[in-house]
Amino acid sequence: MRGIPASPGVCRGRVLVLGQDRVEIVRRVILESEVALEISRLEAALVRARGEVQELQQRLAVAIGAKDAQIFEVHLLILEDPVLLNESSRRIREDHVNADAAFGEVARQYVEMLGGVDDPYFRERAADIRDATQRVVNHLAGRGRRDAPPVLDEPAIIVSHDLNPSMTAQLDRTKVLGFATDVGSRTSHTAILAKSLGIPAVVGLHEISKFLVSGQQVLLDGHTGTVFLNPTDQTLFEYGQLARRRVQFEERLREIREQPAVTLDGSRVILSANLELAQDSGSIREAGAEGVGLFRTEYLFLQRDSVPDEEAQYQAYRTVAEAARPDAAIIRTLDIGGDKFIPHLEMPQEVNPFLGWRAIRFCLQRQELFRTQLRAILRASAHGNVKLMYPMVSGVEELQQANALLDDCRAELRREGLPFDEAMEVGAMIEIPSAVIVADRLARHVRFFSIGTNDLIQYTLAIDRLNDRIAHLYQPTHPAVLRLIQMTVEAAHRNGLWVGVCGEMAGEPDLALLLLGLGVDELSVSPASVPRIKHLIRRCRLPEARELAAWALEQPTGAESLVRAQEMARRLAPGLFPDGVPTDRSGEGAVSSEPAVT
Ligand code: PEP
Ligand code: MG
């Protein structure tokens, strides 16, 4: 199955399909008058479950061959077994319990009976009964999806229709080998988080959560976006070879960990890391990054059941500041909304959340919450080179209002005698086209810009960054996007500001070359991408990157620019790109040659 590679790495293991499993059975005592209704509900659920299995069997037979699809034959036999229906109906009638409880109990007894037999064949059949009957239970329960993270008894690859960032943030990473989802894209926050957790992920697999059944064995390749069901020995062998070569190349990249990100012609680039969780601060140095270019503070809120108070936030920001010191730690104020919702913040459901109550808009209306965060960031600035950054700025008013609140907080802290860095730099994210257009005005209120290309691309091209159906239209090299970046860089430099890029674009070698050519001063990428991008920077000459960018700016479409940027990246850093093995567009794939690491 082919999807969109979202987080590099390869894993192999059993899948746990969310949304199919573990729907809680609610037991309810029923009236005599409800008996007939419950029995017909059960019959209908059985019919739906059988239909679902037949449909999957047919689709799977087309996709992977009739032999593998036979697994569903057993499931059909189970769902057609008259004993299951008769015994459950008897319980509904005699015990006066709802269909969910009656059927659930009968199914459980079957599973226990077979599971207890000391024979692997019977134990497998017990698993089949569990899978098949779970479909019925799901239908009876209205197939509600659970939002709580799954509790994993053993390591598994999570398969789900979707994973929201809050559930992803709570996954036990020692148990989650990887994940695969029906929907999603490379710049969804779930994908970004997977990368930062080092969990291989493939998204946009359309109906994988319907095809697979918990317990099946897969091999998941987050470099190419491929998921193999029941991988053959040959596939496993090839992947073993590939993995060894990848590890060797990664090890050789470690040689440049302490080296600066400087081009062959001597231009210095700040190469920093994006960070999602304060407890991962160690990954900054480990990766060889020059500080933190973006700390996404919202995960601190997403990982808890209540709003973290000033002290808890201060401790987290201080951890990041101290880990980055003497380099900068750019702490972004809360960017909630869009695809990140915090249940305990009472946020309403919106029709267009990416155009809605998000980030700075939310904070300016929830001032108490915002002030708490501003105070915590200011206090953390006493412990390192902290810079503060506002997300989703669309115009000057927001900056004025936010800066006024920040000034209030500074005055409060002075009165309270709490130390902070009076010279702390404040910056704005440039990720909305209106902000680019008025960048010269914004420049009067901040000291730096950081371009958030993930959002800038979606808002410029009107392409939902989460929607896998239109992912092919999400084009970082679209001339409109390149021009907006160029305009931002020019406005920044004209006004004496420095400018970085912290969107995913900066972590992709071909696109990073374009960004360097467009004149950005800083690239902030996931820790896993730092060594690769550093390797590339150290092999490139700035005039050549400038030439590439100037040429791309003149192209009518983005396609040619992408090809040329890829060619240049491959030529400069062939080690980042495999020969003869599949890889994704970003070049995060395997290594087959052994170029010198410089
Ligand atoms: C961006 O939009 O590019 C960005 C870095 O912010 P986020 O991905 O958190 O929206
Ligand atoms: Mg953004």
Coordinates of C-alpha atoms and ligand atoms in Angstrom, one line a residue:
M1 CA 0.0 0.0 0.0
R2 CA 1.4 3.4 -1.0
G3 CA 0.8 6.6 0.9
I4 CA 2.6 9.8 1.8
P5 CA 5.9 9.4 3.6
A6 CA 5.4 11.5 6.8
S7 CA 8.2 10.5 9.1
P8 CA 11.4 8.6 8.0
G9 CA 12.3 5.2 9.4
V10 CA 11.4 1.6 8.8
C11 CA 9.6 -0.7 11.3
R12 CA 8.1 -4.1 11.3
G13 CA 5.5 -5.7 13.6
R14 CA 1.9 -6.4 14.3
V15 CA -0.7 -3.7 13.7
L16 CA -3.2 -2.4 16.1
V17 CA -6.1 -0.9 14.2
L18 CA -7.8 1.8 16.2
G19 CA -11.5 2.3 15.8
Q20 CA -12.0 -1.4 15.2
D21 CA -10.9 -2.6 18.5
R22 CA -11.8 -2.1 22.1
V23 CA -15.1 -0.3 21.8
E24 CA -16.3 -0.3 25.4
I25 CA -19.4 -2.4 25.8
V26 CA -22.1 -0.7 27.7
R27 CA -24.4 -3.1 29.6
R28 CA -28.0 -2.0 29.9
V29 CA -31.0 -3.8 31.5
I30 CA -33.9 -3.7 29.1
L31 CA -37.7 -3.9 29.4
E32 CA -39.6 -6.8 27.9
S33 CA -41.0 -4.5 25.3
E34 CA -37.4 -3.8 24.1
V35 CA -36.5 -7.4 23.5
A36 CA -37.6 -7.6 19.8
L37 CA -35.9 -4.3 19.0
E38 CA -32.6 -5.4 20.6
I39 CA -32.7 -8.7 18.6
S40 CA -33.3 -6.9 15.4
R41 CA -30.5 -4.5 16.2
L42 CA -28.2 -7.4 16.6
E43 CA -29.3 -9.0 13.4
A44 CA -28.7 -5.7 11.6
A45 CA -25.2 -5.3 13.1
L46 CA -24.3 -8.9 12.0
V47 CA -25.5 -8.1 8.5
R48 CA -23.5 -4.9 8.4
A49 CA -20.4 -6.6 9.7
R50 CA -20.7 -9.4 7.1
G51 CA -21.1 -6.8 4.3
E52 CA -18.1 -5.0 5.5
V53 CA -16.0 -8.1 5.5
Q54 CA -17.2 -9.2 2.1
E55 CA -16.4 -5.8 0.7
L56 CA -12.9 -5.8 2.2
Q57 CA -12.3 -9.2 1.0
Q58 CA -13.1 -8.2 -2.6
R59 CA -11.0 -5.0 -2.4
L60 CA -8.1 -6.8 -0.8
A61 CA -8.2 -9.6 -3.4
V62 CA -7.8 -6.9 -6.1
A63 CA -5.0 -5.1 -4.2
I64 CA -2.9 -8.0 -2.9
G65 CA -4.3 -11.2 -4.4
A66 CA -7.0 -13.7 -3.5
K67 CA -4.7 -15.8 -1.3
D68 CA -4.1 -13.1 1.3
A69 CA -7.7 -12.0 1.2
Q70 CA -8.7 -15.5 2.4
I71 CA -8.2 -14.4 6.0
F72 CA -11.6 -12.9 5.7
E73 CA -13.2 -16.3 4.8
V74 CA -12.8 -17.4 8.4
H75 CA -14.3 -14.1 9.6
L76 CA -17.3 -14.6 7.4
L77 CA -17.8 -18.2 8.7
I78 CA -17.8 -16.8 12.3
L79 CA -20.3 -14.1 11.5
E80 CA -22.6 -16.6 9.9
D81 CA -22.5 -19.0 12.7
P82 CA -26.1 -19.5 13.9
V83 CA -25.0 -20.4 17.4
L84 CA -23.7 -16.9 18.0
L85 CA -26.9 -15.3 17.0
N86 CA -29.1 -17.9 18.8
E87 CA -27.2 -17.8 22.1
S88 CA -27.1 -14.0 22.1
S89 CA -30.8 -13.7 21.3
R90 CA -31.6 -16.2 24.2
R91 CA -29.7 -14.0 26.6
I92 CA -31.5 -10.8 25.4
R93 CA -34.8 -12.6 26.0
E94 CA -34.1 -14.3 29.2
D95 CA -31.6 -12.0 31.0
H96 CA -33.1 -8.8 29.7
V97 CA -29.8 -7.2 28.7
N98 CA -29.1 -5.1 25.6
A99 CA -27.7 -6.7 22.4
D100 CA -24.2 -5.2 23.0
A101 CA -23.8 -6.9 26.3
A102 CA -25.5 -10.2 25.3
F103 CA -23.4 -10.5 22.1
G104 CA -20.2 -9.3 23.8
E105 CA -20.5 -11.9 26.5
V106 CA -21.1 -14.8 24.1
A107 CA -18.2 -13.7 22.0
R108 CA -15.9 -13.3 25.0
Q109 CA -16.8 -16.9 26.1
Y110 CA -15.9 -18.3 22.7
V111 CA -12.6 -16.4 22.6
E112 CA -11.7 -17.6 26.1
M113 CA -12.6 -21.2 25.3
L114 CA -10.4 -21.3 22.2
G115 CA -7.7 -19.1 23.6
G116 CA -7.2 -21.4 26.5
V117 CA -6.5 -24.5 24.3
D118 CA -2.8 -25.2 24.2
D119 CA -2.6 -25.2 20.5
P120 CA -1.4 -22.3 18.2
Y121 CA -4.1 -23.2 15.6
F122 CA -6.9 -22.7 18.1
R123 CA -5.3 -19.6 19.6
E124 CA -5.3 -18.0 16.1
R125 CA -8.9 -18.9 15.7
A126 CA -9.6 -17.1 19.0
A127 CA -8.0 -14.0 17.5
D128 CA -10.2 -14.4 14.4
I129 CA -13.3 -14.6 16.6
R130 CA -12.2 -11.5 18.5
D131 CA -11.6 -9.5 15.3
A132 CA -14.8 -10.6 13.6
T133 CA -17.1 -10.2 16.6
Q134 CA -15.5 -6.8 17.3
R135 CA -16.9 -5.5 14.1
V136 CA -20.4 -6.4 15.3
V137 CA -19.7 -4.8 18.7
N138 CA -18.5 -1.7 16.8
H139 CA -21.7 -1.5 14.7
L140 CA -23.9 -2.0 17.8
A141 CA -22.0 0.8 19.5
G142 CA -22.4 3.1 16.5
R143 CA -18.7 2.7 15.7
G144 CA -17.7 5.5 17.9
R145 CA -14.0 6.3 17.7
R146 CA -12.2 6.7 20.9
D147 CA -10.1 9.8 21.4
A148 CA -8.1 8.4 24.3
P149 CA -4.7 7.0 23.3
P150 CA -4.6 3.2 23.1
V151 CA -3.1 1.3 25.9
L152 CA -0.5 -1.0 24.3
D153 CA 0.5 -4.3 26.0
E154 CA 3.2 -4.9 23.5
P155 CA 4.9 -3.0 20.7
A156 CA 2.6 -2.3 17.7
I157 CA 2.2 -0.3 14.6
I158 CA -0.8 1.9 15.1
V159 CA -3.2 2.0 12.2
S160 CA -6.0 4.5 12.3
H161 CA -8.3 6.6 10.1
D162 CA -6.6 9.6 11.5
L163 CA -4.5 10.5 14.6
N164 CA -4.9 13.9 16.1
P165 CA -1.9 15.6 17.5
S166 CA -3.2 15.4 21.1
M167 CA -3.5 11.6 20.9
T168 CA -0.1 11.4 19.1
A169 CA 1.5 13.4 21.9
Q170 CA 0.3 10.9 24.4
L171 CA 1.4 7.8 22.7
D172 CA 3.9 5.6 24.5
R173 CA 6.8 5.9 22.2
T174 CA 8.5 2.8 23.7
K175 CA 5.5 0.8 22.4
V176 CA 4.6 2.5 19.2
L177 CA 6.7 1.2 16.4
G178 CA 5.2 3.3 13.8
F179 CA 1.9 4.5 12.4
A180 CA -0.2 4.5 9.3
T181 CA -3.3 6.5 8.7
D182 CA -6.0 6.8 6.0
V183 CA -5.7 10.6 5.8
G184 CA -3.1 13.2 6.6
S185 CA -0.2 14.9 4.9
R186 CA 3.5 15.7 5.5
T187 CA 2.8 19.0 7.1
S188 CA 0.0 17.9 9.4
H189 CA 1.0 18.4 13.1
T190 CA 0.6 14.6 13.6
A191 CA 3.3 14.0 10.9
I192 CA 5.5 16.7 12.4
L193 CA 5.2 15.3 15.8
A194 CA 5.9 11.7 14.6
K195 CA 9.1 13.0 13.1
S196 CA 10.1 14.7 16.3
L197 CA 9.3 11.5 18.3
G198 CA 11.4 9.5 15.8
I199 CA 8.4 7.3 15.0
P200 CA 8.2 6.2 11.3
A201 CA 4.9 7.1 9.8
V202 CA 3.0 6.8 6.5
V203 CA -0.2 8.9 6.0
G204 CA -2.7 9.3 3.3
L205 CA -3.2 5.6 2.8
H206 CA -6.9 6.0 2.1
E207 CA -8.5 2.9 3.5
I208 CA -5.8 1.1 5.3
S209 CA -7.8 1.3 8.6
K210 CA -10.5 -0.8 6.9
F211 CA -8.2 -3.2 5.0
L212 CA -6.1 -4.2 8.0
V213 CA -7.2 -6.2 11.0
S214 CA -5.4 -5.9 14.3
G215 CA -2.7 -8.6 14.7
Q216 CA -1.6 -8.7 11.0
Q217 CA 2.1 -8.3 10.3
V218 CA 3.3 -5.4 8.3
L219 CA 6.5 -3.7 7.3
L220 CA 6.2 0.1 7.2
D221 CA 8.7 2.3 5.3
G222 CA 8.4 5.9 6.3
H223 CA 11.0 6.9 3.7
T224 CA 9.0 5.9 0.7
G225 CA 5.5 5.8 2.1
T226 CA 5.0 2.1 1.6
V227 CA 3.3 -0.4 3.8
F228 CA 3.8 -4.2 3.0
L229 CA 1.2 -6.6 4.4
N230 CA 2.9 -9.9 5.3
P231 CA 6.3 -9.0 3.9
T232 CA 8.1 -11.7 2.0
D233 CA 11.5 -12.9 3.1
Q234 CA 13.0 -11.2 0.0
T235 CA 11.5 -7.8 1.0
L236 CA 12.7 -8.3 4.6
F237 CA 16.2 -9.1 3.3
E238 CA 16.3 -6.0 1.0
Y239 CA 15.2 -3.8 3.8
G240 CA 17.8 -5.3 6.1
Q241 CA 20.5 -4.3 3.6
L242 CA 19.0 -0.9 3.2
A243 CA 18.8 -0.3 6.9
R244 CA 22.5 -1.2 7.3
R245 CA 23.5 1.3 4.7
R246 CA 21.3 4.0 6.2
V247 CA 22.8 3.5 9.6
Q248 CA 26.3 3.6 8.2
F249 CA 25.6 6.9 6.4
E250 CA 24.0 8.4 9.5
E251 CA 27.0 7.4 11.5
R252 CA 29.3 9.2 9.1
L253 CA 27.1 12.3 9.2
R254 CA 27.8 12.4 13.0
E255 CA 31.4 13.4 12.1
I256 CA 30.1 16.9 11.2
R257 CA 28.0 17.3 14.2
E258 CA 30.3 19.8 15.9
Q259 CA 31.0 21.6 12.6
P260 CA 29.3 24.9 11.7
A261 CA 26.7 25.1 8.9
V262 CA 28.9 27.0 6.5
T263 CA 28.8 27.0 2.7
L264 CA 31.8 26.2 0.5
D265 CA 32.2 29.9 -0.2
G266 CA 32.3 30.7 3.5
S267 CA 28.7 31.9 4.2
R268 CA 27.4 31.1 7.6
V269 CA 23.9 29.8 8.0
I270 CA 22.1 29.3 11.3
L271 CA 20.9 25.8 11.3
S272 CA 18.6 25.3 14.3
A273 CA 16.1 22.6 15.4
N274 CA 12.3 22.6 15.8
L275 CA 11.2 21.2 19.1
E276 CA 7.8 20.0 20.3
L277 CA 8.5 18.6 23.8
A278 CA 10.7 20.2 26.4
Q279 CA 11.8 16.8 27.6
D280 CA 13.4 16.2 24.1
S281 CA 15.7 19.3 24.5
G282 CA 18.7 16.9 24.5
S283 CA 18.1 16.2 20.9
I284 CA 19.3 19.7 19.9
R285 CA 22.9 19.1 20.8
E286 CA 22.7 15.5 19.8
A287 CA 21.7 16.5 16.3
G288 CA 24.3 19.2 16.0
A289 CA 21.8 22.1 15.8
E290 CA 22.5 25.6 16.7
G291 CA 19.8 26.2 19.2
V292 CA 16.0 26.0 18.8
G293 CA 14.4 27.8 15.9
L294 CA 10.9 27.0 16.9
F295 CA 9.6 25.6 20.2
R296 CA 5.9 24.7 19.7
T297 CA 4.6 25.3 23.2
E298 CA 1.1 23.9 22.5
Y299 CA 2.2 20.4 23.2
L300 CA 2.8 21.3 26.8
F301 CA -0.9 22.0 26.9
L302 CA -1.9 19.0 24.8
Q303 CA -0.1 16.5 27.0
R304 CA -2.0 17.5 30.2
D305 CA -5.6 17.4 31.4
S306 CA -5.5 21.0 32.6
V307 CA -3.8 24.3 31.6
P308 CA -0.2 24.3 32.9
D309 CA 0.3 27.1 35.4
E310 CA 3.0 29.8 35.1
E311 CA 5.4 27.7 37.2
A312 CA 5.0 24.6 35.1
Q313 CA 5.4 26.6 31.9
Y314 CA 8.4 28.5 33.3
Q315 CA 10.1 25.2 34.1
A316 CA 9.5 23.8 30.6
Y317 CA 10.7 26.9 28.8
R318 CA 13.7 27.2 31.1
T319 CA 14.7 23.6 30.3
V320 CA 14.6 24.5 26.6
A321 CA 16.6 27.7 27.1
E322 CA 19.2 26.0 29.2
A323 CA 19.6 23.2 26.7
A324 CA 20.1 25.6 23.8
R325 CA 22.4 28.1 25.6
P326 CA 24.5 29.9 24.4
D327 CA 22.5 29.5 21.2
A328 CA 19.0 30.9 20.9
A329 CA 15.8 29.2 22.0
I330 CA 12.9 30.7 20.0
I331 CA 9.8 30.1 22.0
R332 CA 6.5 30.5 20.1
T333 CA 3.5 31.5 22.0
L334 CA 0.5 29.2 21.9
D335 CA -0.6 28.2 18.4
I336 CA -3.8 26.3 19.3
G337 CA -6.7 25.7 16.9
G338 CA -6.3 24.6 13.3
D339 CA -5.6 20.9 13.8
K340 CA -4.7 21.2 17.5
F341 CA -7.5 21.3 20.0
I342 CA -7.2 21.2 23.7
P343 CA -10.3 19.7 25.3
H344 CA -9.8 21.6 28.6
L345 CA -9.6 25.0 26.9
E346 CA -13.3 24.8 25.9
M347 CA -12.8 25.5 22.3
P348 CA -15.8 25.4 20.0
Q349 CA -16.1 23.2 17.0
E350 CA -15.6 25.4 13.9
V351 CA -16.4 24.9 10.2
N352 CA -13.1 26.2 9.1
P353 CA -10.7 25.8 12.0
F354 CA -7.6 26.8 10.0
L355 CA -9.3 30.1 9.2
G356 CA -10.8 30.4 12.7
W357 CA -10.0 31.0 16.3
R358 CA -6.4 30.0 16.2
A359 CA -3.0 31.1 17.6
I360 CA -2.6 34.8 18.3
R361 CA -6.3 35.4 17.7
F362 CA -7.2 33.0 20.4
C363 CA -4.5 34.4 22.8
L364 CA -5.6 38.0 22.3
Q365 CA -9.1 37.0 23.4
R366 CA -8.0 34.8 26.3
Q367 CA -5.7 37.3 27.8
E368 CA -5.3 35.7 31.2
L369 CA -4.0 32.6 29.6
F370 CA -1.8 34.6 27.3
R371 CA -0.3 36.7 30.1
T372 CA 0.5 33.6 32.0
Q373 CA 2.5 32.3 29.1
L374 CA 4.2 35.6 28.4
R375 CA 5.3 35.9 32.0
A376 CA 6.6 32.3 31.9
I377 CA 8.6 33.0 28.7
L378 CA 10.0 36.2 30.1
R379 CA 11.1 34.5 33.3
A380 CA 12.8 31.7 31.3
S381 CA 14.7 34.4 29.4
A382 CA 16.8 34.9 32.5
H383 CA 18.3 31.4 31.9
G384 CA 19.5 31.6 28.3
N385 CA 19.2 33.3 24.9
V386 CA 15.4 33.2 24.8
K387 CA 13.5 34.9 21.9
L388 CA 9.8 35.1 21.8
M389 CA 7.7 34.6 18.6
Y390 CA 4.0 35.2 17.8
P391 CA 2.3 32.8 15.4
M392 CA -0.3 33.5 12.7
V393 CA 0.3 37.3 12.6
S394 CA -1.9 38.8 9.9
G395 CA -1.3 42.5 10.5
V396 CA 0.1 45.3 12.7
E397 CA -2.7 45.5 15.2
E398 CA -2.1 42.0 16.5
L399 CA 1.6 42.8 17.1
Q400 CA 0.7 46.1 18.8
Q401 CA -1.8 44.4 21.1
A402 CA 0.5 41.4 21.9
N403 CA 3.5 43.7 22.5
A404 CA 1.4 45.9 24.8
L405 CA 0.5 42.9 26.9
L406 CA 4.2 41.8 26.9
D407 CA 5.1 45.3 28.2
D408 CA 2.6 44.9 31.0
C409 CA 4.1 41.6 31.9
R410 CA 7.6 43.1 31.9
A411 CA 6.4 45.8 34.3
E412 CA 4.7 43.3 36.6
L413 CA 7.9 41.2 36.8
R414 CA 10.0 44.3 37.6
R415 CA 7.6 45.2 40.4
E416 CA 7.8 41.6 41.7
G417 CA 11.6 41.6 41.5
L418 CA 11.6 38.6 39.2
P419 CA 14.5 38.5 36.8
F420 CA 14.2 38.4 33.0
D421 CA 16.2 39.4 30.0
E422 CA 15.3 43.1 29.2
A423 CA 16.8 42.7 25.7
M424 CA 14.9 39.6 24.8
E425 CA 14.2 39.7 21.1
V426 CA 10.6 39.4 19.9
G427 CA 9.7 38.1 16.4
A428 CA 6.7 37.4 14.2
M429 CA 5.9 34.3 12.2
I430 CA 5.2 35.1 8.6
E431 CA 2.7 32.5 7.5
I432 CA -0.2 34.4 6.2
P433 CA 0.0 36.2 2.8
S434 CA -1.3 39.5 4.3
A435 CA 1.7 39.5 6.7
V436 CA 4.1 39.3 3.7
I437 CA 2.4 42.1 2.0
V438 CA 2.7 44.4 5.0
A439 CA 6.0 42.9 6.2
D440 CA 7.7 46.3 6.1
R441 CA 5.1 47.6 8.6
L442 CA 5.4 44.6 10.8
A443 CA 9.2 45.0 10.8
R444 CA 8.8 48.2 12.9
H445 CA 7.4 46.1 15.8
V446 CA 9.7 43.1 15.9
R447 CA 13.4 42.1 15.6
F448 CA 13.1 39.1 13.4
F449 CA 10.8 37.1 11.1
S450 CA 10.4 33.4 10.9
I451 CA 8.6 32.1 7.8
G452 CA 6.1 29.3 8.5
T453 CA 6.0 27.7 5.1
N454 CA 3.6 25.0 6.2
D455 CA 0.9 27.5 6.7
L456 CA 2.1 30.1 4.2
I457 CA 1.7 27.5 1.4
Q458 CA -1.8 26.4 2.5
Y459 CA -3.0 30.0 2.8
T460 CA -1.4 31.2 -0.4
L461 CA -2.6 28.3 -2.6
A462 CA -5.8 27.6 -0.7
I463 CA -4.7 24.0 -0.1
D464 CA -5.7 22.5 3.2
R465 CA -2.4 21.2 4.6
L466 CA -4.2 18.2 6.1
N467 CA -6.0 17.0 3.0
D468 CA -4.3 14.1 1.3
R469 CA -6.6 14.3 -1.8
I470 CA -5.1 17.7 -2.8
A471 CA -1.6 17.0 -1.4
H472 CA -0.2 17.0 -4.9
L473 CA -1.3 20.6 -5.3
Y474 CA 0.5 21.7 -2.1
Q475 CA 3.5 23.0 -4.0
P476 CA 6.4 24.7 -2.1
T477 CA 8.0 25.6 -5.4
H478 CA 4.9 27.4 -6.8
P479 CA 6.2 30.7 -8.0
A480 CA 3.7 32.6 -5.8
V481 CA 5.1 30.9 -2.7
L482 CA 8.7 31.7 -3.8
R483 CA 7.9 35.3 -4.5
L484 CA 6.2 35.7 -1.1
I485 CA 9.4 34.3 0.5
Q486 CA 11.5 36.6 -1.5
M487 CA 9.3 39.6 -0.5
T488 CA 9.6 38.7 3.1
V489 CA 13.4 38.3 3.0
E490 CA 13.8 41.7 1.2
A491 CA 11.4 43.5 3.6
A492 CA 13.3 42.0 6.6
H493 CA 16.8 42.9 5.3
R494 CA 15.7 46.4 4.2
N495 CA 14.6 47.0 7.8
G496 CA 17.6 45.4 9.5
L497 CA 15.8 42.2 10.6
W498 CA 17.1 38.7 10.2
V499 CA 14.8 36.1 8.8
G500 CA 14.5 32.3 9.2
V501 CA 12.3 29.5 7.9
C502 CA 10.9 27.0 10.4
G503 CA 8.3 25.2 8.2
E504 CA 9.0 21.7 6.9
M505 CA 10.3 23.1 3.6
A506 CA 13.6 24.0 5.4
G507 CA 14.2 20.3 6.2
E508 CA 14.0 19.1 2.6
P509 CA 17.4 19.3 0.8
D510 CA 16.1 20.5 -2.6
L511 CA 13.9 23.1 -1.1
A512 CA 16.5 24.2 1.5
L513 CA 18.7 25.1 -1.5
L514 CA 16.0 27.4 -2.8
L515 CA 15.6 29.0 0.6
L516 CA 19.3 29.7 0.9
G517 CA 19.2 31.1 -2.6
L518 CA 16.3 33.4 -1.6
G519 CA 18.6 34.8 1.1
V520 CA 17.2 33.4 4.4
D521 CA 19.6 33.7 7.4
E522 CA 18.3 30.7 9.4
L523 CA 16.8 27.3 8.7
S524 CA 15.1 25.5 11.5
V525 CA 14.4 21.8 10.9
S526 CA 13.4 18.7 12.8
P527 CA 16.4 17.3 14.8
A528 CA 16.4 14.3 12.5
S529 CA 17.0 16.5 9.5
V530 CA 19.7 18.6 11.0
P531 CA 22.7 16.4 10.0
R532 CA 21.4 16.0 6.4
I533 CA 20.8 19.7 5.9
K534 CA 24.1 20.6 7.4
H535 CA 25.8 18.1 5.1
L536 CA 24.1 19.8 2.2
I537 CA 24.9 23.4 3.3
R538 CA 28.6 22.4 3.7
R539 CA 28.6 21.2 0.1
C540 CA 26.9 24.1 -1.6
R541 CA 28.1 27.5 -2.9
L542 CA 25.7 30.4 -2.2
P543 CA 26.0 32.0 -5.6
E544 CA 24.9 28.8 -7.2
A545 CA 21.9 28.6 -4.9
R546 CA 21.1 32.2 -5.7
E547 CA 21.2 31.4 -9.4
L548 CA 18.8 28.5 -8.8
A549 CA 16.4 30.7 -6.8
A550 CA 16.5 33.6 -9.4
W551 CA 15.8 31.1 -12.2
A552 CA 12.9 29.5 -10.2
L553 CA 11.3 32.9 -9.5
E554 CA 11.0 33.4 -13.2
Q555 CA 9.3 30.1 -14.0
P556 CA 5.6 30.1 -14.8
T557 CA 4.9 27.0 -12.7
G558 CA 6.6 25.1 -9.8
A559 CA 7.3 21.8 -11.5
E560 CA 10.5 22.7 -13.4
S561 CA 11.9 24.5 -10.3
L562 CA 11.4 21.4 -8.2
V563 CA 13.1 19.2 -10.8
R564 CA 16.1 21.6 -11.0
A565 CA 16.4 22.0 -7.3
Q566 CA 16.3 18.2 -6.9
E567 CA 19.0 17.8 -9.5
M568 CA 21.2 20.3 -7.7
A569 CA 20.7 18.7 -4.3
R570 CA 21.5 15.2 -5.8
R571 CA 24.6 16.6 -7.4
L572 CA 25.8 18.3 -4.4
A573 CA 25.0 15.7 -1.8
P574 CA 24.4 12.3 -3.5
G575 CA 24.7 10.6 -0.2
L576 CA 21.3 11.9 0.8
F577 CA 19.7 10.2 -2.2
P578 CA 19.7 6.6 -2.9
D579 CA 20.4 5.1 -6.4
G580 CA 18.0 2.5 -7.6
V581 CA 16.0 2.3 -4.4
P582 CA 12.7 4.1 -4.0
T583 CA 12.7 7.3 -2.0
D584 CA 10.4 10.1 -1.3
R585 CA 10.6 13.6 -2.9
S586 CA 12.4 15.1 0.0
G587 CA 15.4 12.8 -0.3
E588 CA 15.1 11.5 3.2
G589 CA 15.6 8.0 1.7
A590 CA 18.4 5.5 1.9
V591 CA 22.0 5.8 0.9
S592 CA 23.5 3.4 -1.6
S593 CA 26.8 5.2 -2.4
E594 CA 29.4 6.2 0.0
P595 CA 30.3 9.8 -0.6
A596 CA 32.8 11.6 1.5
V597 CA 31.2 13.4 4.5
T598 CA 32.4 17.0 4.7
Ligands
PEP1 C1 4.5 26.6 9.8 O1 3.3 27.0 9.6 O2 5.3 26.5 8.8 C2 5.0 26.4 11.1 C3 6.3 26.2 11.4 O3 4.1 26.3 12.1 P1 3.1 25.1 12.4 O4 3.6 24.0 11.5 O5 3.2 24.7 13.8 O6 1.8 25.6 12.0
MG2 MG 2.1 27.6 11.2

